[in-house]
Amino acid sequence: MMSQHIFRIVLPSLALVLTGCGAYLSQPYAPQDARIGELTSKTEVLRNFPEPYQEIVVGVYNFKDQTGQYKAQEGGSTFSTAVSQGATTMLIQSLKDSRWFTPIERENLGNLLNERNIIRSTREEFSRNASVRQPALPPLLYAGILLEGGVVSYDTNIITGGAGARYFGAGASTKYRQDRISMYLRAVSTSNGKILKTVYVSKTILSQSVDASLFRYVSFQRLLEAETGFTKNEPVQLAMKDAIEKAVEALIIEGIEEGLWTTKEGGLTNKKLMDAYKAEKEFEESQLLYDRLQTTEQSKNALTLSGTSSVLNGDLGNKTLSPGFNFGYLRALGPKMNLALSMDYLNLKGGNSFSRENVSAQLNLELKILPYDQLSPYVYGGGGVIFDIAESDSEDSATMTTPKLQLGGGLNYRASNKVDIRLFIESNFTFTDELDGIVSGKRDDYYYNFGIGLKYKFKKSLAKTSK
């Protein structure tokens, strides 16, 4: 049993170690040359986007860090910012990659105007000295749309955790931490100042560490010590770039939906983009912060059928696990509460010869702990009655009927809109000591019931409720 318990802890840690072998085996042993900057998964999406009907001239004055947050440090304060201050540059590059926008220089407009003034004055002076007329500078492009917004939050340690085990001086452990960056991007019309569209994007940033160590005496006065490990942090700059590129993608598609712009092909191409984006958006909006899928139960009525096993805990020894089944009806009282009416067939056994077939009926009030999650624990309790349907094999026992109370809990997995898979365990308390045919002591008999089964939902009439 001890070794099984250790394996349950060590195996998840070993799995994480193996997934990090790429980083561990690729450790740098010398300085590396400069390289072209890394791409993200969204870079290729933007570069392969359908061509627009017409490129849009946009200006980006300052897509800035609005968090005012400094980098977290355990040893003390630091004046380094938590996120990169180059978000404007990243946004301009993303706009260029999409081929939907023509960004113009606005971040350092003063420098541009100064340089144009230098060019203009130089040409005028040259024209006076050489008596040669110089061409006038072409006018600057002006933007039809301004892109505004910025990084609005950087949350550290939204999830932290780990696992580890040590046995006779040998052990391993793993830790992880997840941060989160969020930003808004909005398009503003320069003709009337109207905000045409706003999009909101967030991105998690993962950090992992794995270490293993050995501390053992291999012989008298000979101690062996060894340790290894690695830490892998997702670069914040790449996370920002990925989020900005996703924001540009969302702005393009939502702009198509609003009729602000269109693809060159129009019609079917627009529809494919909007349908795919709508499905992605509905899925992501159905999840909470920690990527938990959220759905609202639509069915108000359900039937359940389960296979069960029971263990009688009475005055007899040699407790035996005996099979049975359960069927019932569930009525939803709300997103978190169910009223359940069910019947059980039980074959309670004990000792060397006791066996009694029983039927029980019970009414329970069920509470769902996570009502909008695909996998949710639940607890329930209620009362009922148990009675035998056949005489016991024991001559000393007689037919009986007795009330009971039950408490239980389980897991409910939403496999589809129609079918759930349920796993449960319950304890049933009776008010008699004669359930096993023997009266001994002052404690009443009780039994445990374990089960796994299906829940079939029908009649879509439960109104949606807000989360």
Coordinates of C-alpha atoms in Angstrom, one line a residue:
M1 CA 0.0 0.0 0.0
M2 CA 2.9 2.4 0.8
S3 CA 4.5 1.8 -2.6
Q4 CA 1.1 2.4 -4.4
H5 CA 0.7 5.7 -2.5
I6 CA 4.2 6.8 -3.5
F7 CA 3.6 5.9 -7.2
R8 CA 0.5 8.1 -7.2
I9 CA 2.5 11.1 -6.2
V10 CA 5.7 10.3 -8.2
L11 CA 4.1 9.4 -11.5
P12 CA 2.6 12.9 -12.1
S13 CA 5.9 14.5 -11.2
L14 CA 7.7 12.1 -13.6
A15 CA 5.3 13.0 -16.4
L16 CA 6.1 16.7 -16.0
V17 CA 9.9 15.9 -15.9
L18 CA 9.6 14.0 -19.2
T19 CA 7.7 16.8 -20.9
G20 CA 10.4 19.2 -19.8
C21 CA 13.3 17.1 -21.1
G22 CA 13.5 19.2 -24.2
A23 CA 14.4 22.3 -22.2
Y24 CA 16.7 20.3 -19.9
L25 CA 18.6 18.6 -22.7
S26 CA 19.0 21.8 -24.7
Q27 CA 20.8 23.8 -22.0
P28 CA 23.0 26.5 -23.5
Y29 CA 26.7 26.1 -22.8
A30 CA 28.0 29.1 -24.7
P31 CA 26.7 32.6 -25.7
Q32 CA 24.3 32.5 -28.6
D33 CA 24.3 34.7 -31.7
A34 CA 21.5 37.2 -32.3
R35 CA 18.6 35.7 -34.2
I36 CA 15.4 36.7 -36.0
G37 CA 12.6 37.2 -33.4
E38 CA 10.4 34.4 -32.6
L39 CA 6.9 34.0 -34.0
T40 CA 3.7 33.0 -32.2
S41 CA 0.9 30.8 -33.3
K42 CA -1.2 33.9 -34.1
T43 CA 1.5 35.4 -36.4
E44 CA 0.8 32.8 -39.1
V45 CA -2.9 33.2 -38.7
L46 CA -2.6 37.0 -39.5
R47 CA -0.2 36.4 -42.4
N48 CA -2.6 33.9 -43.9
F49 CA -5.7 36.0 -43.5
P50 CA -7.8 36.6 -46.6
E51 CA -7.0 39.8 -48.4
P52 CA -9.1 42.9 -47.6
Y53 CA -11.1 44.8 -50.2
Q54 CA -9.1 47.9 -49.4
E55 CA -6.3 48.5 -46.9
I56 CA -7.3 50.9 -44.1
V57 CA -4.9 53.7 -43.1
V58 CA -4.7 53.7 -39.3
G59 CA -2.8 55.7 -36.7
V60 CA -1.4 54.4 -33.4
Y61 CA -0.3 57.2 -31.1
N62 CA 0.3 55.1 -28.0
F63 CA -0.8 51.6 -27.1
K64 CA 0.6 51.7 -23.6
D65 CA 1.0 49.9 -20.4
Q66 CA -1.9 51.1 -18.2
T67 CA -1.2 48.8 -15.3
G68 CA 1.5 50.9 -13.6
Q69 CA 2.8 47.6 -12.2
Y70 CA 6.4 46.7 -11.4
K71 CA 7.9 43.3 -11.7
A72 CA 7.3 41.0 -8.7
Q73 CA 10.5 40.1 -6.8
E74 CA 10.8 38.0 -3.6
G75 CA 14.0 39.7 -2.3
G76 CA 12.6 43.3 -2.4
S77 CA 11.4 46.1 -4.6
T78 CA 12.4 46.6 -8.2
F79 CA 12.0 49.4 -10.7
S80 CA 11.6 47.1 -13.7
T81 CA 8.0 47.1 -15.1
A82 CA 6.0 43.9 -15.2
V83 CA 5.2 44.1 -18.9
S84 CA 7.1 45.4 -21.9
Q85 CA 6.8 49.1 -22.7
G86 CA 7.0 48.4 -26.4
A87 CA 3.4 47.4 -27.0
T88 CA 2.9 50.1 -29.6
T89 CA 5.7 48.7 -31.8
M90 CA 4.2 45.2 -31.4
L91 CA 0.8 46.4 -32.5
I92 CA 2.2 48.2 -35.6
Q93 CA 4.0 45.0 -36.6
S94 CA 0.8 43.0 -36.2
L95 CA -1.1 45.5 -38.3
K96 CA 1.5 45.1 -41.0
D97 CA 1.4 41.3 -40.8
S98 CA -2.3 41.2 -41.3
R99 CA -2.1 43.2 -44.6
W100 CA -5.5 44.8 -43.7
F101 CA -4.1 48.0 -42.3
T102 CA -1.6 50.6 -43.4
P103 CA -0.1 52.0 -40.2
I104 CA 1.3 55.5 -40.3
E105 CA 3.9 57.0 -37.9
R106 CA 2.2 58.7 -35.0
E107 CA 4.1 57.5 -31.9
N108 CA 7.0 59.8 -32.6
L109 CA 5.2 62.4 -34.8
G110 CA 7.3 65.2 -33.4
N111 CA 10.5 63.6 -34.8
L112 CA 8.9 63.1 -38.2
L113 CA 7.7 66.7 -38.4
N114 CA 11.1 68.1 -37.4
E115 CA 12.8 66.0 -40.0
R116 CA 10.4 67.2 -42.7
N117 CA 11.1 70.8 -41.6
I118 CA 14.9 70.1 -42.0
I119 CA 14.3 68.7 -45.5
R120 CA 12.1 71.7 -46.4
S121 CA 14.6 74.3 -45.2
T122 CA 17.5 72.5 -46.8
R123 CA 15.8 72.4 -50.2
E124 CA 14.9 76.1 -49.9
E125 CA 18.5 77.0 -49.2
F126 CA 19.8 74.8 -52.0
S127 CA 17.2 76.5 -54.4
R128 CA 18.5 80.0 -53.5
N129 CA 22.1 79.1 -53.9
A130 CA 21.8 76.9 -57.1
S131 CA 18.8 78.7 -58.6
V132 CA 17.2 75.3 -59.1
R133 CA 13.7 74.8 -58.0
Q134 CA 13.3 71.8 -55.7
P135 CA 10.1 69.7 -55.6
A136 CA 7.8 70.2 -52.7
L137 CA 7.5 67.5 -50.1
P138 CA 4.5 65.2 -50.6
P139 CA 1.7 65.6 -48.0
L140 CA 1.6 63.2 -45.0
L141 CA -1.0 60.4 -45.0
Y142 CA -3.8 61.0 -42.5
A143 CA -5.6 58.2 -40.7
G144 CA -9.2 57.4 -41.1
I145 CA -9.1 55.3 -38.0
L146 CA -7.2 55.6 -34.7
L147 CA -6.3 52.5 -32.7
E148 CA -6.3 53.1 -29.0
G149 CA -6.2 51.0 -25.8
G150 CA -3.5 49.2 -23.9
V151 CA -2.5 46.6 -21.4
V152 CA -5.0 47.0 -18.6
S153 CA -3.9 44.3 -16.1
Y154 CA -1.1 42.0 -15.2
D155 CA -2.1 39.5 -12.5
T156 CA 0.6 37.3 -10.9
N157 CA 0.1 33.9 -9.3
I158 CA -3.5 33.4 -10.3
I159 CA -2.7 29.7 -10.0
T160 CA 0.2 28.1 -8.1
G161 CA 0.8 24.5 -7.2
G162 CA 3.0 21.5 -7.3
A163 CA 3.7 18.0 -6.2
G164 CA 6.5 16.1 -4.8
A165 CA 7.6 12.9 -3.0
R166 CA 10.7 11.7 -1.1
Y167 CA 11.5 8.2 -0.1
F168 CA 14.7 7.1 1.7
G169 CA 16.6 10.2 0.6
A170 CA 15.5 10.1 -3.1
G171 CA 12.8 12.4 -4.3
A172 CA 11.5 14.8 -6.9
S173 CA 9.2 17.8 -6.9
T174 CA 7.5 20.1 -9.4
K175 CA 6.1 23.6 -9.1
Y176 CA 4.1 25.7 -11.5
R177 CA 2.8 29.3 -11.5
Q178 CA 0.4 31.0 -13.9
D179 CA 0.2 34.8 -14.5
R180 CA -2.3 36.6 -16.7
I181 CA -2.1 39.6 -19.0
S182 CA -5.2 41.5 -20.3
M183 CA -5.6 44.2 -22.9
Y184 CA -8.3 46.2 -24.8
L185 CA -8.0 47.5 -28.4
R186 CA -10.5 49.9 -29.8
A187 CA -11.0 51.5 -33.3
V188 CA -12.0 55.2 -33.3
S189 CA -13.3 57.1 -36.3
T190 CA -11.3 60.3 -37.0
S191 CA -14.1 62.0 -38.8
N192 CA -16.6 62.1 -35.9
G193 CA -14.7 60.5 -32.9
K194 CA -17.2 57.5 -32.7
I195 CA -15.8 54.4 -31.2
L196 CA -16.4 51.8 -33.9
K197 CA -15.4 48.6 -32.1
T198 CA -13.7 47.4 -28.9
V199 CA -12.2 44.0 -28.4
Y200 CA -10.9 42.4 -25.2
V201 CA -8.2 39.7 -25.1
S202 CA -6.3 37.9 -22.3
K203 CA -3.4 35.5 -22.2
T204 CA -1.9 33.3 -19.5
I205 CA 1.8 33.1 -18.8
L206 CA 3.1 29.8 -17.5
S207 CA 6.2 29.2 -15.4
Q208 CA 7.4 25.7 -14.4
S209 CA 10.2 24.2 -12.3
V210 CA 11.2 20.6 -11.8
D211 CA 13.9 19.3 -9.5
A212 CA 15.2 15.9 -8.4
S213 CA 17.6 15.0 -5.6
L214 CA 19.3 12.0 -4.0
F215 CA 20.7 12.0 -0.5
R216 CA 21.9 8.5 0.7
Y217 CA 24.6 6.7 2.5
V218 CA 26.1 4.2 0.1
S219 CA 28.4 2.8 2.7
F220 CA 29.8 3.6 6.1
Q221 CA 31.0 7.3 6.1
R222 CA 30.2 7.5 2.4
L223 CA 27.4 9.9 1.6
L224 CA 26.1 10.3 -2.0
E225 CA 24.4 13.6 -2.8
A226 CA 23.1 14.6 -6.2
E227 CA 20.5 17.1 -7.5
T228 CA 19.3 18.4 -10.8
G229 CA 16.4 20.4 -12.2
F230 CA 15.3 23.2 -14.5
T231 CA 12.9 26.1 -14.6
K232 CA 11.0 27.2 -17.7
N233 CA 9.3 30.6 -17.9
E234 CA 7.1 31.7 -20.8
P235 CA 8.5 35.1 -22.0
V236 CA 6.2 38.0 -21.2
Q237 CA 7.1 39.7 -24.4
L238 CA 5.9 36.7 -26.5
A239 CA 2.7 36.5 -24.5
M240 CA 2.1 40.2 -25.2
K241 CA 2.8 39.7 -28.9
D242 CA 0.4 36.7 -29.0
A243 CA -2.4 38.7 -27.2
I244 CA -1.9 41.7 -29.5
E245 CA -2.1 39.6 -32.6
K246 CA -5.2 37.9 -31.3
A247 CA -6.7 41.4 -30.7
V248 CA -6.0 42.4 -34.3
E249 CA -7.6 39.3 -35.6
A250 CA -10.7 39.8 -33.4
L251 CA -10.9 43.5 -34.5
I252 CA -10.8 42.5 -38.2
I253 CA -13.5 39.9 -37.9
E254 CA -15.8 41.9 -35.6
G255 CA -15.4 44.8 -38.0
I256 CA -16.5 42.6 -40.9
E257 CA -19.5 41.6 -38.8
E258 CA -20.4 45.2 -38.2
G259 CA -19.9 46.1 -41.9
L260 CA -17.0 48.4 -41.3
W261 CA -14.8 46.6 -43.8
T262 CA -14.9 43.4 -45.9
T263 CA -12.6 40.8 -47.6
K264 CA -11.8 41.0 -51.3
E265 CA -13.9 37.9 -52.0
G266 CA -16.8 39.1 -49.7
G267 CA -19.9 36.9 -49.2
L268 CA -18.9 33.3 -48.4
T269 CA -15.4 34.2 -47.2
N270 CA -16.8 36.7 -44.7
K271 CA -19.4 34.2 -43.5
K272 CA -16.7 31.5 -42.9
L273 CA -14.6 33.9 -40.9
M274 CA -17.5 35.1 -38.8
D275 CA -18.9 31.6 -38.2
A276 CA -15.5 30.2 -37.0
Y277 CA -14.9 33.3 -34.8
K278 CA -18.4 33.1 -33.4
A279 CA -18.0 29.4 -32.4
E280 CA -14.6 30.2 -30.9
K281 CA -16.0 33.2 -29.0
E282 CA -19.0 31.2 -27.6
F283 CA -16.7 28.4 -26.4
E284 CA -14.3 30.8 -24.7
E285 CA -17.0 32.9 -23.1
S286 CA -18.5 29.7 -21.7
Q287 CA -15.3 29.2 -19.7
L288 CA -14.3 30.8 -16.5
L289 CA -10.9 32.2 -15.6
Y290 CA -9.3 28.8 -15.1
D291 CA -10.5 27.3 -18.4
R292 CA -13.5 25.5 -16.9
L293 CA -16.2 24.9 -19.5
Q294 CA -19.5 26.5 -18.4
T295 CA -22.9 25.4 -19.7
T296 CA -26.4 26.0 -18.5
E297 CA -28.6 23.0 -17.9
Q298 CA -31.5 23.0 -20.3
S299 CA -33.5 20.0 -19.1
K300 CA -35.9 20.1 -16.2
N301 CA -36.6 16.4 -16.0
A302 CA -34.4 13.4 -16.0
L303 CA -34.4 9.6 -15.5
T304 CA -31.6 7.7 -13.8
L305 CA -30.5 4.1 -14.0
S306 CA -27.5 2.8 -12.0
G307 CA -25.8 -0.4 -11.1
T308 CA -25.0 -0.5 -7.4
S309 CA -23.2 -2.6 -4.8
S310 CA -24.1 -2.6 -1.1
V311 CA -22.3 -3.5 2.1
L312 CA -24.3 -4.3 5.2
N313 CA -22.8 -3.1 8.4
G314 CA -24.6 -4.8 11.3
D315 CA -24.0 -7.4 13.9
L316 CA -22.6 -10.1 11.5
G317 CA -19.1 -10.5 10.4
N318 CA -17.8 -11.4 6.9
K319 CA -19.3 -8.3 5.3
T320 CA -20.0 -9.1 1.6
L321 CA -20.3 -6.7 -1.3
S322 CA -23.6 -7.5 -3.1
P323 CA -24.9 -6.2 -6.5
G324 CA -28.1 -4.4 -7.1
F325 CA -29.6 -1.6 -9.2
N326 CA -31.3 1.8 -8.9
F327 CA -33.7 3.8 -11.0
G328 CA -35.3 7.1 -10.4
Y329 CA -36.7 10.4 -11.5
L330 CA -35.0 13.9 -11.1
R331 CA -36.8 17.2 -11.2
A332 CA -34.7 20.4 -11.4
L333 CA -35.7 23.0 -8.8
G334 CA -33.1 25.5 -10.2
P335 CA -29.5 25.5 -11.5
K336 CA -28.1 24.1 -8.2
M337 CA -30.9 22.0 -6.7
N338 CA -32.6 18.8 -7.8
L339 CA -35.4 16.8 -6.2
A340 CA -34.8 13.0 -6.7
L341 CA -37.3 10.2 -6.2
S342 CA -35.7 6.7 -6.6
M343 CA -36.0 3.0 -5.8
D344 CA -33.2 0.5 -5.1
Y345 CA -33.1 -3.2 -5.4
L346 CA -30.7 -4.6 -2.7
N347 CA -29.5 -8.0 -1.7
L348 CA -27.9 -7.5 1.7
K349 CA -25.6 -10.3 2.9
G350 CA -23.6 -11.0 6.0
G351 CA -22.1 -13.7 8.0
N352 CA -21.9 -17.2 6.5
S353 CA -25.5 -17.6 5.5
F354 CA -27.5 -14.4 5.9
S355 CA -29.0 -13.0 2.6
R356 CA -32.1 -10.8 2.3
E357 CA -33.5 -9.2 -0.8
N358 CA -34.8 -5.7 -0.2
V359 CA -36.4 -2.8 -2.0
S360 CA -36.0 0.8 -0.8
A361 CA -37.7 4.0 -1.9
Q362 CA -36.3 7.3 -1.0
L363 CA -36.7 11.0 -1.7
N364 CA -33.6 13.2 -1.8
L365 CA -32.7 16.8 -2.1
E366 CA -29.6 17.1 -4.3
L367 CA -27.2 20.1 -4.3
K368 CA -24.8 20.5 -7.3
I369 CA -21.6 22.2 -6.1
L370 CA -20.5 23.4 -9.6
P371 CA -23.7 23.6 -11.5
Y372 CA -22.3 25.1 -14.7
D373 CA -19.2 22.8 -15.0
Q374 CA -18.9 19.8 -17.1
L375 CA -17.7 17.8 -14.2
S376 CA -19.4 18.7 -10.9
P377 CA -19.4 17.1 -7.4
Y378 CA -22.8 16.9 -5.7
V379 CA -24.2 16.0 -2.3
Y380 CA -27.6 14.8 -1.3
G381 CA -29.7 13.7 1.6
G382 CA -33.2 12.6 2.5
G383 CA -35.4 9.9 3.8
G384 CA -37.1 6.8 2.7
V385 CA -38.2 3.3 3.6
I386 CA -36.7 -0.1 3.2
F387 CA -38.6 -3.4 3.1
D388 CA -37.8 -6.9 2.1
I389 CA -39.4 -8.7 -0.8
A390 CA -38.4 -12.2 0.1
E391 CA -38.0 -14.1 3.3
S392 CA -34.5 -14.4 4.7
D393 CA -32.6 -17.7 4.5
S394 CA -32.3 -17.5 8.3
E395 CA -35.1 -19.1 10.2
D396 CA -34.8 -16.6 13.1
S397 CA -35.5 -13.5 11.0
A398 CA -38.8 -12.3 9.9
T399 CA -40.0 -9.9 7.2
M400 CA -39.7 -6.3 8.1
T401 CA -40.2 -2.7 7.0
T402 CA -38.3 0.2 8.4
P403 CA -37.8 3.9 7.7
K404 CA -34.3 5.2 7.0
L405 CA -32.2 8.3 6.3
Q406 CA -29.5 8.6 3.7
L407 CA -26.6 10.9 3.0
G408 CA -24.4 10.7 0.0
G409 CA -22.2 12.4 -2.6
G410 CA -20.8 11.8 -6.0
L411 CA -19.6 13.2 -9.3
N412 CA -21.7 14.1 -12.3
Y413 CA -20.0 14.3 -15.7
R414 CA -22.0 16.0 -18.5
A415 CA -21.3 13.8 -21.5
S416 CA -23.8 15.5 -23.8
N417 CA -26.9 17.6 -23.7
K418 CA -29.0 14.4 -23.2
V419 CA -26.8 12.1 -21.1
D420 CA -24.8 12.5 -17.9
I421 CA -22.5 9.9 -16.2
R422 CA -22.9 9.7 -12.4
L423 CA -20.7 8.1 -9.8
F424 CA -21.9 8.1 -6.2
I425 CA -21.5 6.7 -2.7
E426 CA -24.0 6.9 0.1
S427 CA -24.6 5.8 3.7
N428 CA -28.1 4.6 4.8
F429 CA -29.1 4.8 8.4
T430 CA -32.0 2.6 9.6
F431 CA -33.9 2.8 12.9
T432 CA -33.7 -0.9 13.7
D433 CA -31.1 -3.4 14.8
E434 CA -33.0 -6.3 13.1
L435 CA -31.9 -5.5 9.5
D436 CA -29.5 -8.5 9.6
G437 CA -31.9 -10.7 11.6
I438 CA -29.9 -10.3 14.8
V439 CA -30.3 -8.0 17.7
S440 CA -27.0 -7.3 19.5
G441 CA -25.9 -4.2 21.3
K442 CA -27.4 -0.8 21.1
R443 CA -26.4 0.4 17.7
D444 CA -28.8 0.2 14.8
D445 CA -27.8 -1.5 11.5
Y446 CA -26.9 0.6 8.5
Y447 CA -25.4 -0.1 5.0
Y448 CA -23.3 1.6 2.4
N449 CA -24.4 1.9 -1.3
F450 CA -22.0 2.5 -4.2
G451 CA -23.1 3.1 -7.7
I452 CA -22.4 4.2 -11.3
G453 CA -25.0 4.9 -13.9
L454 CA -26.5 7.2 -16.5
K455 CA -28.8 10.2 -16.3
Y456 CA -31.0 10.8 -19.3
K457 CA -32.4 14.3 -19.6
F458 CA -35.6 15.3 -21.5
K459 CA -38.1 18.1 -21.9
K460 CA -36.1 21.2 -22.5
S461 CA -38.0 23.6 -20.3
L462 CA -35.7 24.8 -17.6
A463 CA -35.1 28.5 -18.3
K464 CA -31.6 29.8 -18.5
T465 CA -30.2 31.6 -15.5
S466 CA -27.4 34.0 -15.2
K467 CA -24.1 32.8 -13.8

